[in-house]
Amino acid sequence: MAGTRVLALDPGSKRIGVALSDELGWIAQPLETFERRSVEADIAHIQQLVRRHDVGRVVMGLPLQLDGRVGVQAEAVQRMIETLQRALSVPVIAWDERLTTKSAEQMLIEADVSRKKRKGAVDRVAAALLLQSYLESCSSSGEAPGEGDPGGQASADKAGHQTSEGV
């Protein structure tokens, strides 16, 4: 049986930020940032996180352009989502991540975190902001955040939110 926690991934070209929800699906917390090595190594690490933390769903940040269009980065993330869907036993959902990294950087600056420490923290904080947005959306719609994919196939609409249509 799949777990109830939600794992969020904020993928970048060099690092992936990771955040995890509490068991009730109310609160997102930054978990870690890991350096990207290869697709295979990244997937193996994500599989390990899913098992270790009893995850029932993975939310992947989709870096849409400011006008909502899918650009080169978002296309790469969509390919990674497809790969993860084949590799994991839990649903993988695309979620709009526009401006989460900028918001995370601003939060860390306001918290007076040094530039050196910000570099390591910004990706996991961005993942937590992404996850909190997802959890709040589930809460307002009455959907349980960690219990499968009600649409049957996780994908993203123009706003980067889950739909039942194909990617």
PDB file of C-alpha atoms in Angstrom:
ATOM      1  CA  MET A   1       0.000   0.000   0.000  1.00  0.00           C
ATOM      2  CA  ALA A   2       1.354   3.420  -0.960  1.00  0.00           C
ATOM      3  CA  GLY A   3       2.138   5.903   1.767  1.00  0.00           C
ATOM      4  CA  THR A   4       0.388   9.151   2.483  1.00  0.00           C
ATOM      5  CA  ARG A   5       3.284  11.585   2.272  1.00  0.00           C
ATOM      6  CA  VAL A   6       3.935  13.689  -0.795  1.00  0.00           C
ATOM      7  CA  LEU A   7       7.467  14.192  -2.105  1.00  0.00           C
ATOM      8  CA  ALA A   8       8.169  17.314  -4.176  1.00  0.00           C
ATOM      9  CA  LEU A   9      11.043  17.687  -6.611  1.00  0.00           C
ATOM     10  CA  ASP A  10      12.330  21.002  -7.946  1.00  0.00           C
ATOM     11  CA  PRO A  11      14.613  19.937 -10.798  1.00  0.00           C
ATOM     12  CA  GLY A  12      17.380  22.176 -12.055  1.00  0.00           C
ATOM     13  CA  SER A  13      20.182  21.512 -14.494  1.00  0.00           C
ATOM     14  CA  LYS A  14      22.734  20.874 -11.705  1.00  0.00           C
ATOM     15  CA  ARG A  15      20.692  20.058  -8.585  1.00  0.00           C
ATOM     16  CA  ILE A  16      17.293  18.752  -7.531  1.00  0.00           C
ATOM     17  CA  GLY A  17      15.613  20.253  -4.494  1.00  0.00           C
ATOM     18  CA  VAL A  18      13.464  17.888  -2.443  1.00  0.00           C
ATOM     19  CA  ALA A  19      10.664  18.584   0.035  1.00  0.00           C
ATOM     20  CA  LEU A  20       8.378  16.256   1.970  1.00  0.00           C
ATOM     21  CA  SER A  21       4.896  16.670   3.401  1.00  0.00           C
ATOM     22  CA  ASP A  22       3.794  15.581   6.831  1.00  0.00           C
ATOM     23  CA  GLU A  23       1.625  12.443   7.012  1.00  0.00           C
ATOM     24  CA  LEU A  24      -1.586  14.505   7.021  1.00  0.00           C
ATOM     25  CA  GLY A  25      -0.609  16.400   3.886  1.00  0.00           C
ATOM     26  CA  TRP A  26      -0.831  19.815   5.513  1.00  0.00           C
ATOM     27  CA  ILE A  27       2.758  21.012   5.862  1.00  0.00           C
ATOM     28  CA  ALA A  28       5.676  20.975   3.428  1.00  0.00           C
ATOM     29  CA  GLN A  29       9.227  20.867   4.765  1.00  0.00           C
ATOM     30  CA  PRO A  30      12.504  21.171   2.851  1.00  0.00           C
ATOM     31  CA  LEU A  31      14.264  17.796   2.904  1.00  0.00           C
ATOM     32  CA  GLU A  32      17.466  17.906   0.870  1.00  0.00           C
ATOM     33  CA  THR A  33      19.207  19.065  -2.263  1.00  0.00           C
ATOM     34  CA  PHE A  34      21.163  16.561  -4.304  1.00  0.00           C
ATOM     35  CA  GLU A  35      23.581  17.027  -7.159  1.00  0.00           C
ATOM     36  CA  ARG A  36      22.478  15.607 -10.494  1.00  0.00           C
ATOM     37  CA  ARG A  37      24.832  12.957 -11.859  1.00  0.00           C
ATOM     38  CA  SER A  38      22.929  10.992 -14.499  1.00  0.00           C
ATOM     39  CA  VAL A  39      19.301  10.149 -15.227  1.00  0.00           C
ATOM     40  CA  GLU A  40      19.841   6.647 -13.827  1.00  0.00           C
ATOM     41  CA  ALA A  41      21.493   7.902 -10.622  1.00  0.00           C
ATOM     42  CA  ASP A  42      18.838  10.599 -10.137  1.00  0.00           C
ATOM     43  CA  ILE A  43      16.018   8.053 -10.529  1.00  0.00           C
ATOM     44  CA  ALA A  44      17.698   5.597  -8.155  1.00  0.00           C
ATOM     45  CA  HIS A  45      18.006   8.327  -5.519  1.00  0.00           C
ATOM     46  CA  ILE A  46      14.363   9.371  -5.957  1.00  0.00           C
ATOM     47  CA  GLN A  47      13.256   5.710  -5.693  1.00  0.00           C
ATOM     48  CA  GLN A  48      15.186   5.456  -2.432  1.00  0.00           C
ATOM     49  CA  LEU A  49      13.503   8.615  -1.078  1.00  0.00           C
ATOM     50  CA  VAL A  50      10.042   7.293  -2.006  1.00  0.00           C
ATOM     51  CA  ARG A  51      10.699   4.026  -0.142  1.00  0.00           C
ATOM     52  CA  ARG A  52      12.415   5.589   2.870  1.00  0.00           C
ATOM     53  CA  HIS A  53       9.712   8.205   3.500  1.00  0.00           C
ATOM     54  CA  ASP A  54       6.584   6.144   2.738  1.00  0.00           C
ATOM     55  CA  VAL A  55       5.602   8.409  -0.171  1.00  0.00           C
ATOM     56  CA  GLY A  56       2.232   8.020  -1.894  1.00  0.00           C
ATOM     57  CA  ARG A  57       2.711  10.639  -4.606  1.00  0.00           C
ATOM     58  CA  VAL A  58       5.518  12.651  -6.199  1.00  0.00           C
ATOM     59  CA  VAL A  59       4.999  16.230  -7.357  1.00  0.00           C
ATOM     60  CA  MET A  60       7.507  17.482  -9.919  1.00  0.00           C
ATOM     61  CA  GLY A  61       7.968  21.189 -10.510  1.00  0.00           C
ATOM     62  CA  LEU A  62       7.179  22.152 -14.095  1.00  0.00           C
ATOM     63  CA  PRO A  63       9.145  25.282 -15.104  1.00  0.00           C
ATOM     64  CA  LEU A  64       6.616  26.932 -17.393  1.00  0.00           C
ATOM     65  CA  GLN A  65       7.428  30.264 -18.985  1.00  0.00           C
ATOM     66  CA  LEU A  66       5.904  33.321 -17.321  1.00  0.00           C
ATOM     67  CA  ASP A  67       3.146  33.414 -19.952  1.00  0.00           C
ATOM     68  CA  GLY A  68       2.281  29.772 -19.201  1.00  0.00           C
ATOM     69  CA  ARG A  69       3.813  28.267 -22.332  1.00  0.00           C
ATOM     70  CA  VAL A  70       5.883  25.093 -22.244  1.00  0.00           C
ATOM     71  CA  GLY A  71       9.487  25.904 -23.121  1.00  0.00           C
ATOM     72  CA  VAL A  72      12.645  23.839 -23.507  1.00  0.00           C
ATOM     73  CA  GLN A  73      13.151  23.378 -19.741  1.00  0.00           C
ATOM     74  CA  ALA A  74       9.547  22.272 -19.198  1.00  0.00           C
ATOM     75  CA  GLU A  75       9.829  19.785 -22.077  1.00  0.00           C
ATOM     76  CA  ALA A  76      12.907  18.251 -20.413  1.00  0.00           C
ATOM     77  CA  VAL A  77      11.011  18.001 -17.112  1.00  0.00           C
ATOM     78  CA  GLN A  78       8.040  16.371 -18.877  1.00  0.00           C
ATOM     79  CA  ARG A  79      10.412  13.715 -20.258  1.00  0.00           C
ATOM     80  CA  MET A  80      11.794  13.169 -16.749  1.00  0.00           C
ATOM     81  CA  ILE A  81       8.234  12.823 -15.409  1.00  0.00           C
ATOM     82  CA  GLU A  82       7.504  10.132 -18.010  1.00  0.00           C
ATOM     83  CA  THR A  83      10.678   8.285 -16.983  1.00  0.00           C
ATOM     84  CA  LEU A  84       9.777   8.567 -13.287  1.00  0.00           C
ATOM     85  CA  GLN A  85       6.243   7.306 -13.934  1.00  0.00           C
ATOM     86  CA  ARG A  86       7.743   4.113 -15.374  1.00  0.00           C
ATOM     87  CA  ALA A  87      10.291   3.764 -12.548  1.00  0.00           C
ATOM     88  CA  LEU A  88       8.116   4.498  -9.506  1.00  0.00           C
ATOM     89  CA  SER A  89       5.161   2.645  -8.037  1.00  0.00           C
ATOM     90  CA  VAL A  90       3.419   5.929  -7.130  1.00  0.00           C
ATOM     91  CA  PRO A  91       1.873   8.660  -9.323  1.00  0.00           C
ATOM     92  CA  VAL A  92       4.062  11.529 -10.517  1.00  0.00           C
ATOM     93  CA  ILE A  93       2.294  14.851 -10.980  1.00  0.00           C
ATOM     94  CA  ALA A  94       3.512  17.961 -12.786  1.00  0.00           C
ATOM     95  CA  TRP A  95       2.937  21.196 -10.867  1.00  0.00           C
ATOM     96  CA  ASP A  96       3.562  24.788 -11.924  1.00  0.00           C
ATOM     97  CA  GLU A  97       6.749  26.004 -10.290  1.00  0.00           C
ATOM     98  CA  ARG A  98       6.925  29.495 -11.784  1.00  0.00           C
ATOM     99  CA  LEU A  99       8.761  31.918  -9.500  1.00  0.00           C
ATOM    100  CA  THR A 100       9.308  29.407  -6.654  1.00  0.00           C
ATOM    101  CA  THR A 101      13.102  29.707  -6.923  1.00  0.00           C
ATOM    102  CA  LYS A 102      12.919  33.519  -6.914  1.00  0.00           C
ATOM    103  CA  SER A 103      10.591  33.394  -3.886  1.00  0.00           C
ATOM    104  CA  ALA A 104      12.914  30.951  -2.111  1.00  0.00           C
ATOM    105  CA  GLU A 105      15.939  33.173  -2.780  1.00  0.00           C
ATOM    106  CA  GLN A 106      14.088  36.208  -1.445  1.00  0.00           C
ATOM    107  CA  MET A 107      13.002  34.340   1.705  1.00  0.00           C
ATOM    108  CA  LEU A 108      16.582  33.238   2.385  1.00  0.00           C
ATOM    109  CA  ILE A 109      17.936  36.764   1.804  1.00  0.00           C
ATOM    110  CA  GLU A 110      15.335  38.186   4.205  1.00  0.00           C
ATOM    111  CA  ALA A 111      16.336  35.522   6.746  1.00  0.00           C
ATOM    112  CA  ASP A 112      19.936  36.798   6.408  1.00  0.00           C
ATOM    113  CA  VAL A 113      21.261  33.456   5.144  1.00  0.00           C
ATOM    114  CA  SER A 114      24.762  33.867   3.710  1.00  0.00           C
ATOM    115  CA  ARG A 115      25.246  33.612  -0.052  1.00  0.00           C
ATOM    116  CA  LYS A 116      27.237  30.377   0.377  1.00  0.00           C
ATOM    117  CA  LYS A 117      24.519  28.702   2.466  1.00  0.00           C
ATOM    118  CA  ARG A 118      21.753  30.032   0.183  1.00  0.00           C
ATOM    119  CA  LYS A 119      23.246  28.187  -2.779  1.00  0.00           C
ATOM    120  CA  GLY A 120      22.720  24.845  -1.041  1.00  0.00           C
ATOM    121  CA  ALA A 121      19.328  25.682   0.452  1.00  0.00           C
ATOM    122  CA  VAL A 122      17.472  27.496  -2.324  1.00  0.00           C
ATOM    123  CA  ASP A 123      16.487  24.365  -4.282  1.00  0.00           C
ATOM    124  CA  ARG A 124      14.999  22.517  -1.306  1.00  0.00           C
ATOM    125  CA  VAL A 125      13.211  25.664  -0.102  1.00  0.00           C
ATOM    126  CA  ALA A 126      11.797  26.129  -3.627  1.00  0.00           C
ATOM    127  CA  ALA A 127      10.635  22.487  -3.522  1.00  0.00           C
ATOM    128  CA  ALA A 128       8.896  23.194  -0.194  1.00  0.00           C
ATOM    129  CA  LEU A 129       7.119  26.245  -1.675  1.00  0.00           C
ATOM    130  CA  LEU A 130       6.045  24.153  -4.661  1.00  0.00           C
ATOM    131  CA  LEU A 131       4.782  21.396  -2.365  1.00  0.00           C
ATOM    132  CA  GLN A 132       2.921  23.801  -0.075  1.00  0.00           C
ATOM    133  CA  SER A 133       1.136  25.224  -3.133  1.00  0.00           C
ATOM    134  CA  TYR A 134       0.141  21.704  -4.178  1.00  0.00           C
ATOM    135  CA  LEU A 135      -1.033  20.741  -0.667  1.00  0.00           C
ATOM    136  CA  GLU A 136      -3.135  23.898  -0.359  1.00  0.00           C
ATOM    137  CA  SER A 137      -4.725  23.191  -3.736  1.00  0.00           C
ATOM    138  CA  CYS A 138      -5.600  19.656  -2.620  1.00  0.00           C
ATOM    139  CA  SER A 139      -7.013  20.990   0.641  1.00  0.00           C
ATOM    140  CA  SER A 140      -9.243  23.530  -1.104  1.00  0.00           C
ATOM    141  CA  SER A 141     -10.508  20.919  -3.586  1.00  0.00           C
ATOM    142  CA  GLY A 142     -11.093  18.267  -0.902  1.00  0.00           C
ATOM    143  CA  GLU A 143      -8.638  15.842  -2.515  1.00  0.00           C
ATOM    144  CA  ALA A 144      -6.384  13.775  -0.243  1.00  0.00           C
ATOM    145  CA  PRO A 145      -2.830  14.836  -1.211  1.00  0.00           C
ATOM    146  CA  GLY A 146      -1.041  11.493  -0.961  1.00  0.00           C
ATOM    147  CA  GLU A 147      -3.650   9.035  -2.136  1.00  0.00           C
ATOM    148  CA  GLY A 148      -3.051   8.158  -5.758  1.00  0.00           C
ATOM    149  CA  ASP A 149      -3.974  10.096  -8.867  1.00  0.00           C
ATOM    150  CA  PRO A 150      -7.720  10.656  -9.167  1.00  0.00           C
ATOM    151  CA  GLY A 151      -7.407  11.587 -12.853  1.00  0.00           C
ATOM    152  CA  GLY A 152      -5.827   8.252 -13.689  1.00  0.00           C
ATOM    153  CA  GLN A 153      -2.807   9.708 -15.462  1.00  0.00           C
ATOM    154  CA  ALA A 154      -0.774  12.481 -13.914  1.00  0.00           C
ATOM    155  CA  SER A 155      -0.031  15.296 -16.309  1.00  0.00           C
ATOM    156  CA  ALA A 156      -0.214  19.061 -16.530  1.00  0.00           C
ATOM    157  CA  ASP A 157      -2.526  21.596 -18.089  1.00  0.00           C
ATOM    158  CA  LYS A 158      -1.415  25.039 -19.280  1.00  0.00           C
ATOM    159  CA  ALA A 159      -1.090  26.242 -15.699  1.00  0.00           C
ATOM    160  CA  GLY A 160       0.975  23.205 -14.781  1.00  0.00           C
ATOM    161  CA  HIS A 161      -1.704  21.663 -12.630  1.00  0.00           C
ATOM    162  CA  GLN A 162      -2.873  18.094 -12.799  1.00  0.00           C
ATOM    163  CA  THR A 163      -5.372  17.092 -15.448  1.00  0.00           C
ATOM    164  CA  SER A 164      -6.671  13.751 -16.650  1.00  0.00           C
ATOM    165  CA  GLU A 165      -5.536  14.490 -20.203  1.00  0.00           C
ATOM    166  CA  GLY A 166      -2.211  13.204 -21.535  1.00  0.00           C
ATOM    167  CA  VAL A 167       0.953  15.307 -21.397  1.00  0.00           C
TER     168      VAL A 167
END
